[in-house]
Amino acid sequence: MELYKAAMVLGGVGDALGYRNSRWERCPSGVAILSELKALGGLEGITVSADEWPVSDNTVMHIVTAETLVSDIWSLTDLYREMVKAYVEIVEQIHKRQPDPATIEGCSQLKPDNYLLGWHTPFNKKGSGFGAATKAMCVGMRYWQPEKLDNLVEVSIECGRMTHNHPTGFLGSLCTALFASYAVQRKPVVEWGREMLKVLNAAETYCRKTIRHMAEYQESWFYFETKWQSYLEERGIAQEGQNTPKFPKIYNAEERDQVYREWSSEGVGGRRGHDAPMIAYDALLSVDNNWTELCNHAMFHGGLGGATGSIAGCLYGLLFGMVDVPKGLYLNLEFREKLEELAAKLHKAANEGEAV
């Protein structure tokens, strides 16, 4: 229970820190961000609150997704109908939080009055953004058991493509849901990436079964897989038994910015569904349970620090709880009580509820 609370809260903290009311997400330099952070007194000198350090749309969308997962539903179809309603209702409230454009476009395509097809959105060539990945950790927390993998795959894909109907987008939601489930299972972090790649076949099988947009998907399906395979090879952990990640001898803020840009599809680290979870994962691999260094790697870089920070913070919470996190970062966090309440409900639903 406490790890679930830490996960939901620290996902919000990571988002608020990396976002910094949109200021740091617009900064192309991690060096400059860390310099500003030092002038603020470092992490110990920050008091995160809704006024100065609001969360972005990442946390808002994670909240509403979690709310649907703990609602009174009888089937996955009912769940999707609830998600459609929730996303349509919340979209007007996230405009001021600099949302992923694909989130706004996707929500505008949802049809809450269509009982059978309300969550079927058109294929979107521009739907490859980070927004599907940042709202799906709760899916993995709800369906964390290995025997519920089919549910995790289906729900993460469907909630992902409601807003990001592009493989690079919705495979990002599958990725973060899987990583959250692996954290709850206590699977070694070094294994997560290659285990995730094994699940992509199940994802493709599910998408083919739904008979929606496979012709369009086919053109870009393997981009996500190829980028992740390349990353795992770069770190020397692509094969079974390779459990010692290899990092550059110099891996400071300037070097990380360069590496993150290279992983990106457009030179902005964390902008897409493949590299937002990749940066968060890389941070966990690199720093283990050091919260300050996790922030340096995943929140404070030249790119979408709110996106990568929300994922990294949530996964850190599932692994380590509130270890070494200054209280000023979370006591006055926007929506903290809501996040803790949802964490308790997710834990109960995951461990005591039915398979739905």
CSV table of C-alpha atoms in Angstrom, one decimal:
chain,number,residue,atom,x,y,z
A,1,MET,CA,0.0,0.0,0.0
A,2,GLU,CA,2.7,2.5,1.0
A,3,LEU,CA,4.6,1.8,-2.2
A,4,TYR,CA,1.5,2.5,-4.3
A,5,LYS,CA,1.0,5.8,-2.5
A,6,ALA,CA,4.6,6.7,-3.0
A,7,ALA,CA,4.3,5.8,-6.7
A,8,MET,CA,1.3,8.0,-7.4
A,9,VAL,CA,2.6,10.9,-5.4
A,10,LEU,CA,6.2,10.8,-6.7
A,11,GLY,CA,4.8,10.5,-10.3
A,12,GLY,CA,3.2,13.9,-9.6
A,13,VAL,CA,6.4,15.2,-8.0
A,14,GLY,CA,8.5,14.2,-10.9
A,15,ASP,CA,6.1,15.8,-13.3
A,16,ALA,CA,6.0,19.1,-11.3
A,17,LEU,CA,9.8,19.3,-11.0
A,18,GLY,CA,10.5,18.6,-14.7
A,19,TYR,CA,7.7,20.8,-15.9
A,20,ARG,CA,8.3,23.8,-13.6
A,21,ASN,CA,5.1,25.5,-14.7
A,22,SER,CA,6.3,24.9,-18.4
A,23,ARG,CA,9.5,26.9,-17.8
A,24,TRP,CA,11.9,24.0,-17.7
A,25,GLU,CA,10.2,22.0,-20.4
A,26,ARG,CA,10.9,24.9,-22.8
A,27,CYS,CA,14.6,24.9,-21.8
A,28,PRO,CA,16.9,23.0,-24.2
A,29,SER,CA,19.8,22.7,-21.7
A,30,GLY,CA,20.0,20.4,-18.6
A,31,VAL,CA,23.1,22.3,-17.6
A,32,ALA,CA,21.1,25.5,-17.4
A,33,ILE,CA,18.3,23.8,-15.5
A,34,LEU,CA,20.7,22.4,-12.9
A,35,SER,CA,22.3,25.8,-12.5
A,36,GLU,CA,18.9,27.3,-11.8
A,37,LEU,CA,18.1,24.5,-9.4
A,38,LYS,CA,21.3,25.2,-7.5
A,39,ALA,CA,20.4,28.8,-7.2
A,40,LEU,CA,17.1,27.7,-5.7
A,41,GLY,CA,18.9,25.8,-3.0
A,42,GLY,CA,18.7,22.4,-4.7
A,43,LEU,CA,15.9,19.9,-4.0
A,44,GLU,CA,16.0,20.7,-0.3
A,45,GLY,CA,15.3,24.3,-1.1
A,46,ILE,CA,12.2,23.7,-3.1
A,47,THR,CA,8.6,23.7,-1.7
A,48,VAL,CA,6.4,22.2,-4.4
A,49,SER,CA,2.9,23.7,-4.5
A,50,ALA,CA,0.1,24.3,-7.0
A,51,ASP,CA,1.0,28.0,-7.4
A,52,GLU,CA,4.7,27.7,-8.2
A,53,TRP,CA,5.1,24.1,-9.2
A,54,PRO,CA,1.8,22.8,-10.6
A,55,VAL,CA,1.6,19.4,-12.2
A,56,SER,CA,1.1,19.2,-15.9
A,57,ASP,CA,-1.4,17.3,-18.0
A,58,ASN,CA,0.6,14.2,-17.4
A,59,THR,CA,-0.5,13.9,-13.8
A,60,VAL,CA,-4.1,15.0,-14.5
A,61,MET,CA,-4.5,12.3,-17.2
A,62,HIS,CA,-2.9,9.7,-14.9
A,63,ILE,CA,-5.4,10.6,-12.2
A,64,VAL,CA,-8.5,10.3,-14.4
A,65,THR,CA,-7.2,7.1,-15.9
A,66,ALA,CA,-6.7,5.7,-12.4
A,67,GLU,CA,-10.2,6.8,-11.4
A,68,THR,CA,-11.7,4.8,-14.2
A,69,LEU,CA,-9.7,1.7,-13.2
A,70,VAL,CA,-11.2,1.7,-9.7
A,71,SER,CA,-14.7,2.6,-10.7
A,72,ASP,CA,-17.6,0.2,-10.4
A,73,ILE,CA,-17.3,-1.6,-13.7
A,74,TRP,CA,-18.3,-5.1,-14.8
A,75,SER,CA,-16.3,-5.5,-18.0
A,76,LEU,CA,-13.4,-4.0,-20.0
A,77,THR,CA,-15.9,-2.6,-22.4
A,78,ASP,CA,-17.5,-0.7,-19.5
A,79,LEU,CA,-14.0,0.5,-18.5
A,80,TYR,CA,-13.4,2.0,-21.9
A,81,ARG,CA,-16.7,3.8,-21.8
A,82,GLU,CA,-15.8,5.3,-18.5
A,83,MET,CA,-12.4,6.3,-19.9
A,84,VAL,CA,-14.1,8.0,-22.8
A,85,LYS,CA,-16.3,10.0,-20.5
A,86,ALA,CA,-13.4,10.9,-18.2
A,87,TYR,CA,-11.1,12.1,-21.0
A,88,VAL,CA,-13.8,14.2,-22.7
A,89,GLU,CA,-14.7,15.8,-19.5
A,90,ILE,CA,-11.2,16.6,-18.4
A,91,VAL,CA,-9.8,17.9,-21.8
A,92,GLU,CA,-11.0,21.5,-21.2
A,93,GLN,CA,-9.1,21.6,-17.9
A,94,ILE,CA,-5.7,20.7,-19.2
A,95,HIS,CA,-5.3,23.4,-21.9
A,96,LYS,CA,-3.4,25.7,-19.5
A,97,ARG,CA,-1.0,22.9,-18.6
A,98,GLN,CA,0.8,22.7,-21.9
A,99,PRO,CA,-0.6,19.3,-22.9
A,100,ASP,CA,0.7,16.9,-25.5
A,101,PRO,CA,-1.1,18.1,-28.7
A,102,ALA,CA,-2.1,14.5,-29.5
A,103,THR,CA,-3.9,14.3,-26.2
A,104,ILE,CA,-6.1,17.2,-27.1
A,105,GLU,CA,-6.7,15.9,-30.6
A,106,GLY,CA,-7.4,12.4,-29.5
A,107,CYS,CA,-9.9,13.5,-26.8
A,108,SER,CA,-11.8,15.6,-29.4
A,109,GLN,CA,-12.3,12.4,-31.5
A,110,LEU,CA,-13.9,10.4,-28.6
A,111,LYS,CA,-17.6,9.8,-28.8
A,112,PRO,CA,-19.2,9.3,-25.3
A,113,ASP,CA,-22.6,9.0,-26.8
A,114,ASN,CA,-21.6,6.1,-29.0
A,115,TYR,CA,-22.2,3.0,-26.8
A,116,LEU,CA,-20.4,0.6,-29.1
A,117,LEU,CA,-17.6,2.5,-30.8
A,118,GLY,CA,-17.0,5.5,-28.5
A,119,TRP,CA,-13.3,4.8,-28.0
A,120,HIS,CA,-12.5,4.1,-31.6
A,121,THR,CA,-10.5,7.1,-32.8
A,122,PRO,CA,-8.9,7.7,-36.3
A,123,PHE,CA,-5.3,6.7,-36.9
A,124,ASN,CA,-3.2,9.8,-36.2
A,125,LYS,CA,0.2,10.2,-38.0
A,126,LYS,CA,1.0,12.8,-35.3
A,127,GLY,CA,-0.1,10.6,-32.4
A,128,SER,CA,3.3,9.4,-31.4
A,129,GLY,CA,3.8,11.7,-28.5
A,130,PHE,CA,4.5,11.0,-24.8
A,131,GLY,CA,1.0,11.5,-23.5
A,132,ALA,CA,-0.1,7.9,-23.7
A,133,ALA,CA,3.0,6.7,-21.8
A,134,THR,CA,2.6,9.2,-18.9
A,135,LYS,CA,-1.0,8.2,-18.0
A,136,ALA,CA,-0.6,4.4,-18.0
A,137,MET,CA,1.6,3.4,-15.0
A,138,CYS,CA,-1.6,2.9,-13.1
A,139,VAL,CA,-2.7,0.3,-15.6
A,140,GLY,CA,0.3,-1.8,-14.6
A,141,MET,CA,-0.4,-1.2,-10.9
A,142,ARG,CA,-4.0,-2.4,-11.4
A,143,TYR,CA,-3.0,-5.5,-13.5
A,144,TRP,CA,0.4,-6.3,-12.0
A,145,GLN,CA,0.2,-10.1,-11.7
A,146,PRO,CA,1.7,-12.2,-14.5
A,147,GLU,CA,-1.6,-14.0,-15.0
A,148,LYS,CA,-3.2,-10.7,-15.8
A,149,LEU,CA,-0.8,-9.8,-18.6
A,150,ASP,CA,-3.6,-10.1,-21.2
A,151,ASN,CA,-5.6,-7.5,-19.4
A,152,LEU,CA,-2.6,-5.2,-19.0
A,153,VAL,CA,-1.8,-5.5,-22.7
A,154,GLU,CA,-5.4,-4.8,-23.8
A,155,VAL,CA,-6.2,-2.0,-21.4
A,156,SER,CA,-2.9,-0.2,-21.9
A,157,ILE,CA,-3.3,-0.3,-25.7
A,158,GLU,CA,-6.9,0.8,-25.7
A,159,CYS,CA,-6.4,3.7,-23.2
A,160,GLY,CA,-3.3,4.7,-25.2
A,161,ARG,CA,-4.8,4.8,-28.6
A,162,MET,CA,-7.9,6.7,-27.4
A,163,THR,CA,-5.6,9.7,-27.4
A,164,HIS,CA,-2.5,8.5,-29.3
A,165,ASN,CA,-3.6,6.2,-32.1
A,166,HIS,CA,-0.2,5.6,-33.5
A,167,PRO,CA,2.1,2.6,-32.5
A,168,THR,CA,4.9,4.8,-31.2
A,169,GLY,CA,2.3,6.5,-28.9
A,170,PHE,CA,0.3,3.6,-27.6
A,171,LEU,CA,3.2,1.2,-27.3
A,172,GLY,CA,4.6,3.8,-24.9
A,173,SER,CA,1.5,3.3,-22.7
A,174,LEU,CA,2.1,-0.5,-22.9
A,175,CYS,CA,5.7,0.1,-21.9
A,176,THR,CA,5.1,2.1,-18.8
A,177,ALA,CA,2.2,-0.2,-17.7
A,178,LEU,CA,4.6,-3.1,-18.0
A,179,PHE,CA,7.4,-1.4,-16.2
A,180,ALA,CA,5.0,-0.6,-13.3
A,181,SER,CA,3.9,-4.2,-13.1
A,182,TYR,CA,7.5,-5.4,-13.1
A,183,ALA,CA,8.3,-3.0,-10.3
A,184,VAL,CA,5.4,-4.4,-8.2
A,185,GLN,CA,6.6,-7.9,-9.1
A,186,ARG,CA,10.1,-6.9,-7.9
A,187,LYS,CA,11.6,-8.0,-11.2
A,188,PRO,CA,15.2,-6.8,-11.5
A,189,VAL,CA,15.2,-3.4,-13.3
A,190,VAL,CA,17.9,-4.5,-15.7
A,191,GLU,CA,15.5,-7.1,-17.1
A,192,TRP,CA,12.6,-4.8,-17.8
A,193,GLY,CA,13.6,-3.6,-21.2
A,194,ARG,CA,14.1,-7.0,-22.8
A,195,GLU,CA,11.1,-8.4,-21.1
A,196,MET,CA,9.0,-5.6,-22.5
A,197,LEU,CA,10.2,-6.4,-26.0
A,198,LYS,CA,9.0,-10.0,-25.6
A,199,VAL,CA,5.4,-8.7,-25.0
A,200,LEU,CA,5.3,-6.7,-28.3
A,201,ASN,CA,4.2,-9.8,-30.2
A,202,ALA,CA,1.2,-10.1,-27.9
A,203,ALA,CA,0.5,-6.4,-28.5
A,204,GLU,CA,0.5,-6.9,-32.3
A,205,THR,CA,-1.7,-10.0,-31.9
A,206,TYR,CA,-4.2,-8.0,-29.9
A,207,CYS,CA,-4.2,-5.1,-32.4
A,208,ARG,CA,-4.8,-7.6,-35.3
A,209,LYS,CA,-7.7,-9.1,-33.4
A,210,THR,CA,-9.4,-5.8,-33.1
A,211,ILE,CA,-9.1,-5.2,-36.9
A,212,ARG,CA,-8.5,-1.5,-36.7
A,213,HIS,CA,-5.9,0.5,-38.6
A,214,MET,CA,-3.4,-2.4,-39.1
A,215,ALA,CA,-2.5,-1.2,-42.6
A,216,GLU,CA,-1.5,2.2,-41.1
A,217,TYR,CA,0.1,0.6,-38.1
A,218,GLN,CA,2.3,-1.6,-40.2
A,219,GLU,CA,4.2,1.4,-41.6
A,220,SER,CA,5.5,2.5,-38.3
A,221,TRP,CA,5.0,-0.5,-35.9
A,222,PHE,CA,8.7,-1.6,-35.8
A,223,TYR,CA,10.1,1.9,-35.1
A,224,PHE,CA,9.3,1.6,-31.4
A,225,GLU,CA,10.8,-1.9,-31.2
A,226,THR,CA,13.9,-0.9,-33.2
A,227,LYS,CA,14.6,2.1,-31.0
A,228,TRP,CA,14.4,0.0,-27.9
A,229,GLN,CA,16.5,-2.8,-29.2
A,230,SER,CA,19.1,-0.3,-30.2
A,231,TYR,CA,19.0,1.2,-26.7
A,232,LEU,CA,19.4,-2.1,-25.0
A,233,GLU,CA,22.4,-3.0,-27.2
A,234,GLU,CA,23.9,0.4,-26.4
A,235,ARG,CA,23.7,-0.4,-22.7
A,236,GLY,CA,24.9,-4.0,-23.2
A,237,ILE,CA,21.8,-5.6,-21.7
A,238,ALA,CA,20.0,-6.8,-24.8
A,239,GLN,CA,20.6,-10.5,-24.2
A,240,GLU,CA,19.7,-12.9,-21.4
A,241,GLY,CA,22.5,-12.9,-18.9
A,242,GLN,CA,23.7,-9.4,-19.7
A,243,ASN,CA,22.9,-7.8,-16.4
A,244,THR,CA,25.5,-5.1,-16.0
A,245,PRO,CA,24.5,-1.9,-17.9
A,246,LYS,CA,27.3,0.0,-19.6
A,247,PHE,CA,27.3,3.8,-19.3
A,248,PRO,CA,29.6,6.4,-20.8
A,249,LYS,CA,32.6,7.3,-18.6
A,250,ILE,CA,31.4,10.9,-18.6
A,251,TYR,CA,27.6,11.0,-18.2
A,252,ASN,CA,27.0,14.5,-17.0
A,253,ALA,CA,24.2,16.8,-17.8
A,254,GLU,CA,25.7,18.0,-21.1
A,255,GLU,CA,26.4,14.4,-22.2
A,256,ARG,CA,22.9,13.2,-21.2
A,257,ASP,CA,21.3,16.0,-23.2
A,258,GLN,CA,23.2,14.8,-26.3
A,259,VAL,CA,22.3,11.2,-25.7
A,260,TYR,CA,18.7,11.9,-25.1
A,261,ARG,CA,18.5,14.0,-28.3
A,262,GLU,CA,20.0,11.1,-30.2
A,263,TRP,CA,17.3,8.7,-28.9
A,264,SER,CA,14.6,11.1,-29.8
A,265,SER,CA,12.9,11.2,-33.2
A,266,GLU,CA,13.1,15.0,-33.4
A,267,GLY,CA,15.9,16.1,-31.1
A,268,VAL,CA,13.8,16.8,-28.0
A,269,GLY,CA,14.3,14.2,-25.3
A,270,GLY,CA,11.2,12.6,-24.0
A,271,ARG,CA,8.9,14.0,-26.7
A,272,ARG,CA,7.7,10.7,-28.1
A,273,GLY,CA,6.2,7.4,-26.8
A,274,HIS,CA,9.4,5.5,-27.2
A,275,ASP,CA,11.9,7.8,-25.6
A,276,ALA,CA,9.9,9.2,-22.7
A,277,PRO,CA,9.9,5.8,-20.9
A,278,MET,CA,13.4,5.1,-22.2
A,279,ILE,CA,14.9,8.2,-20.4
A,280,ALA,CA,13.0,7.2,-17.2
A,281,TYR,CA,14.3,3.7,-17.5
A,282,ASP,CA,17.8,4.8,-18.2
A,283,ALA,CA,17.7,7.0,-15.1
A,284,LEU,CA,16.6,4.0,-12.9
A,285,LEU,CA,19.3,1.8,-14.3
A,286,SER,CA,22.0,4.5,-13.8
A,287,VAL,CA,21.2,5.7,-10.3
A,288,ASP,CA,19.5,2.8,-8.5
A,289,ASN,CA,17.8,4.3,-5.4
A,290,ASN,CA,19.4,7.7,-5.3
A,291,TRP,CA,16.5,10.2,-5.6
A,292,THR,CA,18.6,13.2,-6.2
A,293,GLU,CA,20.5,11.6,-9.0
A,294,LEU,CA,17.2,10.2,-10.4
A,295,CYS,CA,15.9,13.8,-10.6
A,296,ASN,CA,19.1,15.0,-12.3
A,297,HIS,CA,18.8,12.3,-14.9
A,298,ALA,CA,15.1,12.1,-15.5
A,299,MET,CA,13.6,15.5,-14.5
A,300,PHE,CA,16.3,18.0,-15.2
A,301,HIS,CA,17.3,17.7,-18.8
A,302,GLY,CA,16.9,19.6,-22.0
A,303,GLY,CA,13.6,18.1,-23.2
A,304,LEU,CA,10.3,17.0,-21.8
A,305,GLY,CA,11.3,16.7,-18.1
A,306,GLY,CA,7.7,16.6,-16.9
A,307,ALA,CA,7.0,13.6,-19.1
A,308,THR,CA,10.1,11.6,-18.2
A,309,GLY,CA,9.9,12.8,-14.6
A,310,SER,CA,6.4,11.6,-14.1
A,311,ILE,CA,7.3,8.1,-15.3
A,312,ALA,CA,10.6,7.9,-13.4
A,313,GLY,CA,9.0,9.2,-10.2
A,314,CYS,CA,6.2,6.7,-10.3
A,315,LEU,CA,8.5,3.8,-10.9
A,316,TYR,CA,10.9,4.9,-8.2
A,317,GLY,CA,8.0,5.1,-5.7
A,318,LEU,CA,7.0,1.5,-6.5
A,319,LEU,CA,10.6,0.3,-6.0
A,320,PHE,CA,11.8,2.4,-3.1
A,321,GLY,CA,8.9,4.3,-1.6
A,322,MET,CA,9.7,7.8,-0.2
A,323,VAL,CA,13.4,7.0,0.4
A,324,ASP,CA,15.5,10.2,0.5
A,325,VAL,CA,12.7,12.4,-0.9
A,326,PRO,CA,12.6,15.8,0.9
A,327,LYS,CA,9.2,16.4,2.4
A,328,GLY,CA,9.0,19.8,0.8
A,329,LEU,CA,8.7,18.1,-2.5
A,330,TYR,CA,5.4,16.4,-1.8
A,331,LEU,CA,3.6,17.7,1.3
A,332,ASN,CA,1.9,20.5,-0.6
A,333,LEU,CA,1.9,18.8,-4.0
A,334,GLU,CA,-1.1,19.6,-6.1
A,335,PHE,CA,-3.7,16.8,-5.9
A,336,ARG,CA,-1.6,14.9,-3.3
A,337,GLU,CA,-4.6,13.7,-1.3
A,338,LYS,CA,-6.4,12.6,-4.5
A,339,LEU,CA,-3.3,10.7,-5.6
A,340,GLU,CA,-2.9,8.9,-2.2
A,341,GLU,CA,-6.6,8.0,-2.2
A,342,LEU,CA,-6.4,6.5,-5.7
A,343,ALA,CA,-3.3,4.6,-4.7
A,344,ALA,CA,-5.2,2.9,-1.9
A,345,LYS,CA,-8.0,2.1,-4.2
A,346,LEU,CA,-5.7,0.8,-6.9
A,347,HIS,CA,-3.9,-1.4,-4.4
A,348,LYS,CA,-7.2,-2.8,-3.2
A,349,ALA,CA,-8.6,-3.4,-6.7
A,350,ALA,CA,-5.4,-5.1,-7.8
A,351,ASN,CA,-5.0,-7.4,-4.8
A,352,GLU,CA,-8.6,-8.1,-3.7
A,353,GLY,CA,-10.7,-7.3,-6.8
A,354,GLU,CA,-11.9,-9.4,-9.7
A,355,ALA,CA,-10.0,-9.8,-12.9
A,356,VAL,CA,-11.8,-7.0,-14.8
